[in-house]
mmCIF file of C-alpha atoms in Angstrom:
data_model
loop_
_atom_site.group_PDB
_atom_site.id
_atom_site.type_symbol
_atom_site.label_atom_id
_atom_site.label_comp_id
_atom_site.label_asym_id
_atom_site.label_seq_id
_atom_site.Cartn_x
_atom_site.Cartn_y
_atom_site.Cartn_z
ATOM 1 C CA MET A 1 0.049 22.234 9.252
ATOM 2 C CA SER A 2 0.087 24.274 12.443
ATOM 3 C CA ASP A 3 3.050 22.564 14.105
ATOM 4 C CA ASP A 4 6.653 22.301 12.922
ATOM 5 C CA PHE A 5 6.437 18.557 12.499
ATOM 6 C CA ARG A 6 10.034 18.102 11.406
ATOM 7 C CA SER A 7 11.429 19.636 14.596
ATOM 8 C CA HIS A 8 10.128 16.682 16.617
ATOM 9 C CA ILE A 9 12.076 14.088 14.630
ATOM 10 C CA ARG A 10 15.561 12.712 15.221
ATOM 11 C CA VAL A 11 16.596 10.678 12.209
ATOM 12 C CA ARG A 12 19.625 8.421 12.377
ATOM 13 C CA GLY A 13 21.792 8.561 9.284
ATOM 14 C CA ASP A 14 21.113 12.136 8.097
ATOM 15 C CA ASP A 15 24.776 12.376 7.085
ATOM 16 C CA LEU A 16 24.407 9.685 4.403
ATOM 17 C CA ASP A 17 24.579 10.971 0.836
ATOM 18 C CA PHE A 18 22.064 9.254 -1.425
ATOM 19 C CA GLY A 19 22.661 9.667 -5.128
ATOM 20 C CA ALA A 20 20.000 9.641 -7.812
ATOM 21 C CA ASN A 21 18.323 6.251 -8.019
ATOM 22 C CA CYS A 22 15.734 5.172 -10.568
ATOM 23 C CA ARG A 23 15.467 1.562 -9.430
ATOM 24 C CA THR A 24 12.379 0.267 -7.678
ATOM 25 C CA ARG A 25 14.468 -1.397 -4.975
ATOM 26 C CA VAL A 26 17.737 -0.591 -3.254
ATOM 27 C CA GLY A 27 20.009 -2.558 -0.962
ATOM 28 C CA ASP A 28 19.912 -2.513 2.817
ATOM 29 C CA THR A 29 23.204 -0.586 2.882
ATOM 30 C CA LEU A 30 21.271 2.543 1.881
ATOM 31 C CA ARG A 31 18.787 2.350 4.733
ATOM 32 C CA VAL A 32 18.079 5.349 6.940
ATOM 33 C CA GLU A 33 16.273 4.563 10.189
ATOM 34 C CA VAL A 34 13.931 6.459 12.472
ATOM 35 C CA ASP A 35 14.222 5.408 16.110
ATOM 36 C CA HIS A 36 11.404 4.567 18.527
ATOM 37 C CA ALA A 37 11.655 7.888 20.379
ATOM 38 C CA SER A 38 11.252 9.728 17.084
ATOM 39 C CA LEU A 39 8.020 7.883 16.343
ATOM 40 C CA ALA A 40 6.647 8.850 19.762
ATOM 41 C CA ASP A 41 7.668 12.471 19.186
ATOM 42 C CA ALA A 42 6.146 12.435 15.720
ATOM 43 C CA TYR A 43 2.896 11.106 17.152
ATOM 44 C CA ARG A 44 2.699 13.891 19.758
ATOM 45 C CA ALA A 45 3.376 16.515 17.084
ATOM 46 C CA ALA A 46 0.700 14.997 14.840
ATOM 47 C CA VAL A 47 -1.883 14.973 17.639
ATOM 48 C CA HIS A 48 -1.081 18.621 18.371
ATOM 49 C CA ALA A 49 -1.595 19.517 14.710
ATOM 50 C CA PHE A 50 -4.717 17.339 14.487
ATOM 51 C CA ALA A 51 -6.357 19.183 17.390
ATOM 52 C CA SER A 52 -5.859 22.593 15.735
ATOM 53 C CA GLU A 53 -7.199 21.565 12.312
ATOM 54 C CA PRO A 54 -10.773 21.113 11.032
ATOM 55 C CA PRO A 55 -12.497 17.927 12.238
ATOM 56 C CA LEU A 56 -11.875 14.832 10.142
ATOM 57 C CA PRO A 57 -14.876 12.914 8.758
ATOM 58 C CA CYS A 58 -14.745 9.143 9.042
ATOM 59 C CA GLY A 59 -11.227 8.109 8.038
ATOM 60 C CA HIS A 60 -7.569 8.777 8.844
ATOM 61 C CA ARG A 61 -5.345 11.833 8.650
ATOM 62 C CA ILE A 62 -1.859 10.845 7.518
ATOM 63 C CA TYR A 63 1.183 12.886 8.618
ATOM 64 C CA TRP A 64 4.748 12.338 7.455
ATOM 65 C CA THR A 65 8.088 13.946 8.155
ATOM 66 C CA GLY A 66 11.718 13.256 7.305
ATOM 67 C CA ALA A 67 14.513 14.110 4.891
ATOM 68 C CA GLY A 68 13.564 17.787 5.186
ATOM 69 C CA LEU A 69 9.954 17.224 4.069
ATOM 70 C CA THR A 70 6.680 17.332 6.003
ATOM 71 C CA GLY A 71 3.109 16.891 4.943
ATOM 72 C CA ALA A 72 -0.390 15.726 5.756
ATOM 73 C CA THR A 73 -3.356 14.395 3.827
ATOM 74 C CA ASP A 74 -6.794 13.016 4.605
ATOM 75 C CA LEU A 75 -7.662 9.420 3.741
ATOM 76 C CA LEU A 76 -11.416 8.994 4.038
ATOM 77 C CA ALA A 77 -13.117 5.650 4.588
ATOM 78 C CA LYS A 78 -14.802 5.610 1.187
ATOM 79 C CA ASP A 79 -15.167 2.775 -1.292
ATOM 80 C CA ALA A 80 -12.633 4.021 -3.832
ATOM 81 C CA ALA A 81 -10.286 5.931 -1.502
ATOM 82 C CA TYR A 82 -6.675 4.859 -1.001
ATOM 83 C CA LYS A 83 -3.196 6.370 -1.046
ATOM 84 C CA ILE A 84 -0.053 5.093 -2.741
ATOM 85 C CA VAL A 85 3.143 6.033 -0.888
ATOM 86 C CA GLY A 86 6.524 5.993 -2.590
ATOM 87 C CA ARG A 87 9.355 7.868 -4.242
ATOM 88 C CA HIS A 88 7.689 8.192 -7.653
ATOM 89 C CA THR A 89 6.340 11.669 -8.373
ATOM 90 C CA ALA A 90 3.020 10.113 -9.456
ATOM 91 C CA CYS A 91 2.387 8.700 -5.963
ATOM 92 C CA ASP A 92 -0.350 10.213 -3.809
ATOM 93 C CA ILE A 93 2.240 10.692 -1.053
ATOM 94 C CA SER A 94 5.562 11.297 -2.787
ATOM 95 C CA LEU A 95 8.650 10.889 -0.593
ATOM 96 C CA GLY A 96 11.089 11.665 -3.356
ATOM 97 C CA VAL A 97 14.059 12.839 -1.308
ATOM 98 C CA ASP A 98 14.861 9.459 0.295
ATOM 99 C CA SER A 99 16.206 7.089 -2.367
ATOM 100 C CA ALA A 100 15.978 4.165 0.080
ATOM 101 C CA ILE A 101 12.216 4.245 -0.453
ATOM 102 C CA SER A 102 10.884 2.292 -3.432
ATOM 103 C CA LEU A 103 9.169 4.043 -6.318
ATOM 104 C CA ARG A 104 5.867 2.559 -5.180
ATOM 105 C CA HIS A 105 6.290 1.409 -1.614
ATOM 106 C CA LEU A 106 2.965 1.180 0.274
ATOM 107 C CA VAL A 107 -0.782 1.154 -0.174
ATOM 108 C CA LEU A 108 -2.806 2.811 2.613
ATOM 109 C CA ARG A 109 -6.536 2.210 2.817
ATOM 110 C CA SER A 110 -9.009 3.390 5.473
ATOM 111 C CA VAL A 111 -11.909 0.968 5.867
ATOM 112 C CA LEU A 112 -15.103 1.170 7.907
ATOM 113 C CA THR A 113 -16.002 -2.460 8.524
ATOM 114 C CA SER A 114 -19.496 -3.917 8.501
ATOM 115 C CA GLN A 115 -19.260 -3.852 12.311
ATOM 116 C CA GLY A 116 -18.742 -0.084 12.270
ATOM 117 C CA GLU A 117 -15.038 -0.267 13.164
ATOM 118 C CA LEU A 118 -12.522 2.048 11.521
ATOM 119 C CA THR A 119 -9.349 0.272 10.394
ATOM 120 C CA LEU A 120 -6.257 1.146 8.394
ATOM 121 C CA ARG A 121 -4.761 -1.407 6.028
ATOM 122 C CA ILE A 122 -1.046 -0.978 5.276
ATOM 123 C CA LEU A 123 0.270 -3.132 2.438
ATOM 124 C CA ASP A 124 3.906 -3.189 1.348
ATOM 125 C CA LEU A 125 4.434 -3.424 -2.420
ATOM 126 C CA HIS A 126 7.380 -5.851 -2.242
ATOM 127 C CA SER A 127 9.867 -3.133 -1.374
ATOM 128 C CA THR A 128 13.311 -3.935 -0.011
ATOM 129 C CA LEU A 129 12.773 -2.091 3.270
ATOM 130 C CA GLY A 130 9.176 -2.872 4.139
ATOM 131 C CA PHE A 131 8.051 -0.733 7.079
ATOM 132 C CA ARG A 132 8.574 -0.850 10.842
ATOM 133 C CA LEU A 133 6.154 -0.162 13.652
ATOM 134 C CA THR A 134 7.176 0.846 17.170
ATOM 135 C CA ASP A 135 8.395 -2.686 17.947
ATOM 136 C CA GLY A 136 11.117 -2.301 15.294
ATOM 137 C CA VAL A 137 10.080 -5.441 13.384
ATOM 138 C CA VAL A 138 9.919 -5.252 9.584
ATOM 139 C CA ARG A 139 6.307 -5.666 8.468
ATOM 140 C CA ARG A 140 4.787 -6.317 5.057
ATOM 141 C CA SER A 141 1.020 -6.258 5.630
ATOM 142 C CA VAL A 142 -1.026 -5.193 8.650
ATOM 143 C CA VAL A 143 -4.472 -3.991 9.622
ATOM 144 C CA ALA A 144 -4.363 -1.384 12.403
ATOM 145 C CA ARG A 145 -7.111 -0.349 14.776
ATOM 146 C CA GLY A 146 -6.421 2.888 16.590
ATOM 147 C CA PRO A 147 -3.606 5.395 15.974
ATOM 148 C CA ILE A 148 -0.398 4.054 14.478
ATOM 149 C CA ALA A 149 3.140 5.319 13.810
ATOM 150 C CA LEU A 150 5.572 3.680 11.454
ATOM 151 C CA GLU A 151 9.089 4.074 10.106
ATOM 152 C CA LEU A 152 9.430 4.222 6.336
ATOM 153 C CA GLY A 153 13.064 4.669 5.382
ATOM 154 C CA GLY A 154 14.092 8.047 6.801
ATOM 155 C CA TYR A 155 10.492 9.119 7.392
ATOM 156 C CA ALA A 156 8.140 8.902 10.335
ATOM 157 C CA VAL A 157 4.540 8.363 9.219
ATOM 158 C CA VAL A 158 1.639 8.782 11.637
ATOM 159 C CA ALA A 159 -1.963 7.765 10.910
ATOM 160 C CA LEU A 160 -4.623 9.258 13.188
ATOM 161 C CA PRO A 161 -8.192 7.922 12.992
ATOM 162 C CA SER A 162 -11.131 10.279 13.424
ATOM 163 C CA GLY A 163 -12.379 10.525 17.014
ATOM 164 C CA GLU A 164 -10.792 11.123 20.400
ATOM 165 C CA LEU A 165 -7.061 10.474 20.568
ATOM 166 C CA PRO A 166 -4.656 9.900 23.488
ATOM 167 C CA ASP A 167 -1.915 12.499 23.949
ATOM 168 C CA ALA A 168 0.862 9.886 23.851
ATOM 169 C CA LEU A 169 1.389 7.083 21.374
ATOM 170 C CA PRO A 170 -0.644 4.123 22.688
ATOM 171 C CA ASP A 171 0.805 0.754 23.501
ATOM 172 C CA MET A 172 0.673 -1.617 20.558
ATOM 173 C CA VAL A 173 -0.851 -5.088 20.717
ATOM 174 C CA VAL A 174 0.285 -7.289 17.825
ATOM 175 C CA GLU A 175 -1.335 -10.520 16.707
ATOM 176 C CA ASP A 176 -0.755 -12.808 13.754
ATOM 177 C CA ALA A 177 -3.859 -13.193 11.634
ATOM 178 C CA THR A 178 -4.966 -14.768 8.397
ATOM 179 C CA SER A 179 -8.326 -12.976 8.292
ATOM 180 C CA LEU A 180 -9.359 -9.340 8.129
ATOM 181 C CA HIS A 181 -12.354 -9.981 10.413
ATOM 182 C CA HIS A 182 -11.950 -9.218 14.127
ATOM 183 C CA PRO A 183 -14.178 -8.118 17.004
ATOM 184 C CA PRO A 184 -14.552 -4.327 17.293
ATOM 185 C CA GLN A 185 -12.100 -2.359 19.415
ATOM 186 C CA ALA A 186 -13.692 -0.284 22.162
ATOM 187 C CA SER A 187 -11.422 2.783 21.978
ATOM 188 C CA HIS A 188 -8.131 4.251 20.699
ATOM 189 C CA ALA A 189 -6.428 3.655 24.076
ATOM 190 C CA VAL A 190 -4.349 0.907 22.461
ATOM 191 C CA SER A 191 -3.235 0.258 18.911
ATOM 192 C CA GLN A 192 -4.305 -3.219 17.842
ATOM 193 C CA VAL A 193 -2.285 -4.519 14.892
ATOM 194 C CA SER A 194 -3.127 -7.670 12.966
ATOM 195 C CA VAL A 195 -0.193 -8.983 10.917
ATOM 196 C CA LEU A 196 -1.236 -10.527 7.598
ATOM 197 C CA PRO A 197 0.699 -12.495 4.953
ATOM 198 C CA ARG A 198 2.410 -10.316 2.366
ATOM 199 C CA ALA A 199 0.960 -9.694 -1.071
ATOM 200 C CA THR A 200 1.917 -12.094 -3.866
ATOM 201 C CA GLU A 201 3.663 -11.144 -7.095
ATOM 202 C CA VAL A 202 1.581 -12.792 -9.777
ATOM 203 C CA PHE A 203 4.618 -13.260 -12.021
ATOM 204 C CA ALA A 204 6.568 -15.062 -9.319
ATOM 205 C CA ARG A 205 4.679 -18.202 -10.369
ATOM 206 C CA PRO A 206 4.550 -19.950 -13.741
ATOM 207 C CA ALA A 207 1.635 -18.881 -15.919
ATOM 208 C CA ALA A 208 -0.713 -21.746 -16.693
ATOM 209 C CA VAL A 209 -1.824 -22.780 -20.123
ATOM 210 C CA ASN A 210 -5.567 -22.882 -20.738
ATOM 211 C CA THR A 211 -6.590 -26.409 -19.728
ATOM 212 C CA GLY A 212 -10.332 -25.768 -19.899
ATOM 213 C CA LYS A 213 -10.592 -24.957 -16.199
ATOM 214 C CA LYS A 214 -12.029 -21.535 -15.540
ATOM 215 C CA PRO A 215 -9.105 -19.160 -14.813
ATOM 216 C CA THR A 216 -9.294 -16.429 -12.225
ATOM 217 C CA PHE A 217 -8.055 -14.022 -14.875
ATOM 218 C CA SER A 218 -6.096 -13.835 -18.099
ATOM 219 C CA LEU A 219 -3.691 -11.343 -19.646
ATOM 220 C CA ARG A 220 -3.625 -10.738 -23.378
ATOM 221 C CA GLN A 221 -1.433 -8.708 -25.685
ATOM 222 C CA GLY A 222 -2.131 -9.123 -29.388
ATOM 223 C CA SER A 223 -2.523 -12.835 -30.083
ATOM 224 C CA GLU A 224 -0.618 -13.985 -26.985
ATOM 225 C CA SER A 225 -2.463 -14.845 -23.737
ATOM 226 C CA ARG A 226 -1.582 -16.162 -20.278
ATOM 227 C CA TYR A 227 -3.975 -17.631 -17.703
ATOM 228 C CA PHE A 228 -3.789 -17.409 -13.905
ATOM 229 C CA PHE A 229 -5.551 -19.384 -11.190
ATOM 230 C CA LEU A 230 -5.736 -17.827 -7.714
ATOM 231 C CA ALA A 231 -7.066 -19.027 -4.375
ATOM 232 C CA PRO A 232 -9.511 -16.745 -2.504
ATOM 233 C CA GLU A 233 -7.049 -16.268 0.365
ATOM 234 C CA GLU A 234 -4.448 -14.977 -2.099
ATOM 235 C CA LEU A 235 -6.864 -12.263 -3.184
ATOM 236 C CA ASP A 236 -7.458 -11.362 0.475
ATOM 237 C CA GLN A 237 -3.706 -10.868 0.852
ATOM 238 C CA GLY A 238 -3.399 -8.972 -2.442
ATOM 239 C CA ILE A 239 -1.948 -9.890 -5.829
ATOM 240 C CA LEU A 240 0.549 -7.562 -7.523
ATOM 241 C CA VAL A 241 0.608 -7.301 -11.312
ATOM 242 C CA GLY A 242 3.488 -5.560 -13.047
ATOM 243 C CA ARG A 243 6.446 -5.733 -15.400
ATOM 244 C CA TYR A 244 9.355 -7.832 -14.125
ATOM 245 C CA PRO A 245 12.364 -8.545 -16.379
ATOM 246 C CA THR A 246 12.877 -12.059 -14.977
ATOM 247 C CA ALA A 247 9.224 -13.116 -15.115
ATOM 248 C CA SER A 248 8.157 -15.973 -17.331
ATOM 249 C CA VAL A 249 5.521 -13.760 -18.951
ATOM 250 C CA HIS A 250 7.734 -10.688 -19.304
ATOM 251 C CA SER A 251 7.359 -10.778 -23.106
ATOM 252 C CA LEU A 252 3.636 -10.174 -22.602
ATOM 253 C CA LEU A 253 4.164 -6.881 -20.751
ATOM 254 C CA ASP A 254 5.921 -4.072 -22.575
ATOM 255 C CA LYS A 255 7.514 -0.885 -21.278
ATOM 256 C CA ASN A 256 4.112 0.815 -21.134
ATOM 257 C CA VAL A 257 3.239 -1.332 -18.108
ATOM 258 C CA SER A 258 4.715 -0.122 -14.810
ATOM 259 C CA ARG A 259 6.896 -2.472 -12.769
ATOM 260 C CA LEU A 260 4.119 -2.354 -10.153
ATOM 261 C CA HIS A 261 0.963 -1.494 -12.038
ATOM 262 C CA LEU A 262 -2.054 -3.123 -10.397
ATOM 263 C CA LEU A 263 -3.113 -4.583 -7.069
ATOM 264 C CA LEU A 264 -5.845 -7.220 -7.195
ATOM 265 C CA VAL A 265 -7.501 -7.454 -3.792
ATOM 266 C CA ARG A 266 -10.708 -8.821 -2.289
ATOM 267 C CA GLU A 267 -12.787 -6.830 0.209
ATOM 268 C CA ASP A 268 -16.068 -8.050 1.722
ATOM 269 C CA GLY A 269 -16.385 -10.744 -0.924
ATOM 270 C CA ASN A 270 -15.789 -8.413 -3.881
ATOM 271 C CA THR A 271 -12.567 -8.227 -5.897
ATOM 272 C CA PHE A 272 -11.089 -4.942 -7.119
ATOM 273 C CA ALA A 273 -8.284 -3.876 -9.432
ATOM 274 C CA VAL A 274 -6.421 -0.961 -7.852
ATOM 275 C CA ASP A 275 -4.120 1.156 -9.998
ATOM 276 C CA LEU A 276 -0.814 1.787 -8.200
ATOM 277 C CA CYS A 277 -0.327 5.316 -9.566
ATOM 278 C CA SER A 278 0.975 3.725 -12.751
ATOM 279 C CA THR A 279 2.566 5.914 -15.409
ATOM 280 C CA ASN A 280 0.312 4.900 -18.312
ATOM 281 C CA GLY A 281 -2.814 4.157 -16.360
ATOM 282 C CA THR A 282 -5.535 1.537 -16.073
ATOM 283 C CA TYR A 283 -8.641 1.809 -18.251
ATOM 284 C CA VAL A 284 -12.170 0.484 -18.543
ATOM 285 C CA GLY A 285 -13.080 1.271 -22.120
ATOM 286 C CA GLU A 286 -11.608 4.722 -22.700
ATOM 287 C CA GLU A 287 -12.009 5.871 -19.084
ATOM 288 C CA ARG A 288 -8.922 5.966 -16.889
ATOM 289 C CA VAL A 289 -9.750 4.509 -13.464
ATOM 290 C CA ARG A 290 -8.038 4.246 -10.093
ATOM 291 C CA ARG A 291 -10.158 1.388 -8.769
ATOM 292 C CA VAL A 292 -12.653 -0.898 -10.469
ATOM 293 C CA LYS A 293 -14.821 -3.732 -9.198
ATOM 294 C CA LEU A 294 -14.098 -6.940 -11.110
ATOM 295 C CA LEU A 295 -17.199 -8.822 -12.216
ATOM 296 C CA ALA A 296 -17.200 -11.960 -14.374
ATOM 297 C CA GLY A 297 -16.220 -11.049 -17.904
ATOM 298 C CA ALA A 298 -14.864 -7.603 -16.995
ATOM 299 C CA GLU A 299 -11.993 -6.408 -19.175
ATOM 300 C CA VAL A 300 -9.429 -3.865 -18.034
ATOM 301 C CA ARG A 301 -6.679 -2.340 -20.159
ATOM 302 C CA VAL A 302 -3.307 -2.207 -18.404
ATOM 303 C CA GLY A 303 -1.159 0.540 -19.906
ATOM 304 C CA THR A 304 -1.585 0.898 -23.664
ATOM 305 C CA GLY A 305 -1.888 -2.604 -25.081
ATOM 306 C CA VAL A 306 -2.298 -5.306 -22.405
ATOM 307 C CA PHE A 307 -5.807 -6.483 -21.535
ATOM 308 C CA MET A 308 -6.825 -8.283 -18.339
ATOM 309 C CA ARG A 309 -10.009 -10.320 -18.474
ATOM 310 C CA TRP A 310 -11.582 -11.362 -15.184
ATOM 311 C CA GLY A 311 -13.101 -14.854 -15.160
ATOM 312 C CA ASP A 312 -15.648 -15.718 -17.835
ATOM 313 C CA ALA A 313 -18.546 -13.722 -19.258
#
């Protein structure tokens, strides 16, 4: 990166001493905040770096800075491309210094819509902190059109779409939405943000017994199975699958399944299983996969011994 990104950031709470933390979530008392001015400064620094680097194909370039770390990575608008952001060393963007950030905190996905519009989906993985945009409001799920800057614990994260960019962070227009479909945005002069409902934890609900009705999917370990029925809008929002000690189906998921292991999400009428940089992986047959399209009868192995079957054959 050609610019000293960190030098443009003023982080409140640098004097706090965070000890080692292996939990997925931490309390609000451990929060470090980045102020609005810091996000604007981070954006200007990112644009400066962006202009001096090779052109970006269709997608977003992600910059981050805070807690003494800086970095950048490209997120292309391709079918299987996404980034997991969190404190875990397996994450695509690992922010391991700040223990206020969850092990797996965010999913970032760059999408070129059927209308030819480039968007960035930001989905919180049920962290304690969530993320904040320039309005300071805690968000859990948004779709952004145009450049965007966000606060993630003690980090400033800037996402720059390919194309011409304004020198200063654009004004942000926020709307509540239940759909991912919107009219195209003419330029990057403003940042249009659609706020969506948060993802659902599949184990936050009781698992249904098999009543003969076709389930959306089932989970099986050995001779034990559980069945789940989901509405289409829930899949649009995202469904999180993982190991939770208090879940009613916890006995079905052993320690080889990560606490946040899979995201089930629907895009353009198709449903995908997205591995959340899990420790023991997601498999189709013997092949480890990051993202797989779920067709009727598809079977995916979660970790070492749990099998997810999608619908009926």
